[in-house]
Coordinates of C-alpha atoms in Angstrom, one line a residue:
M1 CA -52.0 138.8 70.1
F2 CA -51.2 137.2 66.8
E3 CA -47.9 138.9 66.1
Q4 CA -45.7 135.9 66.6
L5 CA -47.9 133.5 64.6
I6 CA -48.1 136.0 61.6
K7 CA -44.3 136.4 61.7
S8 CA -43.8 132.6 61.9
I9 CA -46.0 132.1 58.8
Q10 CA -44.6 135.0 56.8
D11 CA -41.0 133.8 57.6
K12 CA -41.8 130.5 55.9
V13 CA -44.4 131.3 53.1
P14 CA -45.7 134.3 51.2
A15 CA -49.2 134.4 52.6
T16 CA -51.7 137.0 51.5
E17 CA -53.5 139.2 54.1
Q18 CA -56.7 137.3 53.4
E19 CA -55.0 134.0 54.1
L20 CA -53.5 135.4 57.3
Q21 CA -56.9 136.7 58.4
L22 CA -58.5 133.3 57.7
C23 CA -55.8 131.6 59.8
K24 CA -56.2 134.0 62.7
H25 CA -60.0 133.3 62.6
Y26 CA -59.5 129.6 63.5
F27 CA -57.0 130.0 66.3
T28 CA -58.3 130.4 69.9
P29 CA -56.3 132.7 72.2
K30 CA -55.6 131.3 75.7
K31 CA -53.7 132.6 78.7
I32 CA -52.2 130.2 81.2
R33 CA -50.3 130.8 84.4
R34 CA -46.9 129.5 85.4
K35 CA -47.2 125.8 86.5
Q36 CA -50.6 125.4 84.9
F37 CA -51.1 122.4 82.7
L38 CA -52.0 122.6 79.0
L39 CA -52.1 118.8 78.8
Q40 CA -51.9 116.1 81.4
E41 CA -50.8 112.5 80.9
G42 CA -53.9 110.3 80.2
D43 CA -55.9 113.0 78.5
V44 CA -56.3 113.1 74.7
C45 CA -54.4 116.0 73.2
N46 CA -57.1 117.9 71.3
R47 CA -55.2 121.0 70.4
M48 CA -51.9 122.2 69.1
A49 CA -50.5 125.3 70.8
F50 CA -48.5 128.1 69.3
V51 CA -46.6 130.2 71.9
E52 CA -47.2 133.9 71.4
K53 CA -45.6 134.8 74.7
G54 CA -44.0 132.8 77.6
S55 CA -42.7 129.3 77.7
L56 CA -43.8 125.8 78.2
Y57 CA -42.3 122.3 78.4
S58 CA -43.5 118.8 77.7
Y59 CA -42.4 115.8 79.7
S60 CA -43.1 112.2 80.6
T61 CA -42.9 110.8 84.1
D62 CA -41.1 107.5 84.8
A63 CA -42.3 104.8 87.4
K64 CA -40.3 106.6 90.1
G65 CA -42.0 109.9 89.4
N66 CA -38.9 111.5 87.7
Q67 CA -39.6 113.9 84.9
R68 CA -38.1 113.2 81.4
V69 CA -38.2 116.5 79.6
I70 CA -39.0 116.1 75.9
Q71 CA -39.4 119.7 74.6
F72 CA -39.2 123.3 75.5
A73 CA -41.3 125.9 73.6
F74 CA -40.8 129.6 73.6
E75 CA -42.3 132.6 71.7
G76 CA -42.8 131.6 68.0
W77 CA -42.7 127.8 68.7
W78 CA -45.3 125.1 68.6
I79 CA -46.0 122.5 71.3
S80 CA -48.3 119.5 71.4
D81 CA -48.4 115.7 71.7
L82 CA -48.7 115.1 68.0
Y83 CA -49.1 111.3 68.5
S84 CA -52.2 111.9 70.7
F85 CA -53.4 114.8 68.6
F86 CA -53.5 112.7 65.4
T87 CA -54.5 109.3 66.8
K88 CA -56.9 110.5 69.5
E89 CA -55.2 108.1 72.0
P90 CA -54.5 109.2 75.5
S91 CA -51.3 111.2 75.9
S92 CA -48.2 109.9 77.7
L93 CA -47.0 113.5 78.1
N94 CA -47.7 116.5 80.3
I95 CA -47.4 120.0 78.9
E96 CA -46.9 122.7 81.6
A97 CA -46.2 126.4 81.6
L98 CA -42.8 127.5 82.8
E99 CA -43.9 131.1 82.8
D100 CA -47.2 133.0 82.5
S101 CA -48.0 132.4 78.8
E102 CA -50.2 133.5 75.9
L103 CA -51.1 130.7 73.5
L104 CA -53.0 130.3 70.2
L105 CA -54.8 127.0 70.2
L106 CA -55.9 125.0 67.1
D107 CA -58.0 121.9 67.4
H108 CA -57.9 119.0 64.9
E109 CA -61.0 120.0 62.9
Q110 CA -59.8 123.6 62.5
H111 CA -56.3 122.4 61.5
E112 CA -57.8 120.1 58.9
Y113 CA -60.0 122.9 57.5
L114 CA -57.0 125.2 57.2
L115 CA -54.9 122.5 55.5
K116 CA -57.7 121.9 52.9
N117 CA -58.6 125.6 52.3
V118 CA -55.5 127.6 52.7
P119 CA -52.6 126.2 50.6
Q120 CA -50.1 128.5 52.2
Y121 CA -51.0 127.1 55.6
E122 CA -50.5 123.6 54.3
T123 CA -47.1 124.6 53.0
Y124 CA -46.3 126.3 56.3
T125 CA -47.4 123.2 58.3
R126 CA -45.3 120.9 56.1
M127 CA -42.2 123.1 56.7
I128 CA -42.8 123.2 60.5
L129 CA -43.1 119.4 60.6
Q130 CA -40.0 118.9 58.4
N131 CA -38.0 121.2 60.8
A132 CA -39.4 119.3 63.8
Y133 CA -38.3 116.0 62.3
V134 CA -34.8 117.3 61.6
A135 CA -34.6 118.6 65.2
L136 CA -35.8 115.2 66.5
Q137 CA -33.1 113.4 64.5
R138 CA -30.4 115.8 65.8
R139 CA -31.7 115.3 69.3
I140 CA -31.5 111.5 69.0
E141 CA -28.1 111.7 67.5
G142 CA -26.9 113.9 70.3
T143 CA -28.4 111.7 73.0
I144 CA -26.7 108.6 71.8
G145 CA -23.5 110.0 70.4
L146 CA -22.3 112.9 72.5
T147 CA -20.7 113.3 75.9
A148 CA -22.5 115.2 78.6
E149 CA -20.2 118.2 78.0
E150 CA -20.9 118.1 74.2
K151 CA -24.6 117.8 74.8
Y152 CA -24.6 120.9 77.0
S153 CA -22.4 122.9 74.6
R154 CA -24.8 122.0 71.7
F155 CA -27.7 123.0 73.9
L156 CA -26.1 126.4 74.7
N157 CA -25.5 127.1 71.0
Q158 CA -29.0 126.1 69.9
Y159 CA -30.9 127.8 72.8
P160 CA -28.8 130.6 74.3
T161 CA -31.7 132.4 76.0
C162 CA -32.9 129.2 77.6
L163 CA -30.5 129.5 80.6
N164 CA -32.3 132.5 82.0
R165 CA -35.8 131.0 81.6
V166 CA -35.5 127.3 82.4
P167 CA -34.5 125.8 85.8
Q168 CA -31.2 123.9 85.7
H169 CA -32.8 120.6 86.7
L170 CA -35.1 120.7 83.7
I171 CA -32.2 121.4 81.4
A172 CA -30.4 118.4 82.9
S173 CA -33.4 116.2 82.3
Y174 CA -33.7 117.4 78.7
L175 CA -30.0 116.5 78.2
G176 CA -30.4 113.1 79.9
I177 CA -27.9 113.9 82.6
T178 CA -28.2 114.4 86.4
P179 CA -28.4 117.9 87.9
E180 CA -25.1 117.2 89.6
T181 CA -23.4 116.4 86.3
L182 CA -24.8 119.6 84.8
S183 CA -23.5 121.6 87.8
R184 CA -20.0 120.1 87.4
I185 CA -20.0 120.9 83.7
R186 CA -21.1 124.5 84.2
K187 CA -18.3 125.0 86.8
Q188 CA -15.7 123.6 84.4
M189 CA -16.9 125.8 81.6
A190 CA -16.9 128.9 83.9
R191 CA -13.1 128.5 84.6

């Protein structure tokens, strides 16, 4: 059950077997079904989730009830509302399973313990957060500076397996375009 997490850590830092075992000890495995919520808007996000198997997405809902997709997470990825996790304020996000999924959960206290007691976990976490910040900057840049066609092309290059696992209307929401625009772009690209 910990294969993806161990691979993720080892890809970033040279952790010893003892450090890996200590990390494993503090994560809690959880299985959730498709369409099941990991977090609902208004609740405090008490856990970060590492995806061992399956996929999830986070989104906010506007006043009209429309979903605004923030993030997708597949095997080997993390998902959480970090703002709520660190501030203990209610979340403005929902996190829902796109597929039956197997997760490894880490609460705030366990996370802090690992940061203080496992230096390689601290380095791993810093690297993950740095990468997340870079991805966020690229996403913002793409949102304000690219055409719909360019956004979709970039999305395809970054997440090629996503097309088979994520409904088109969620991809459109993530890109900030309408499903109709996405359909038009896909038809143009298929020619």
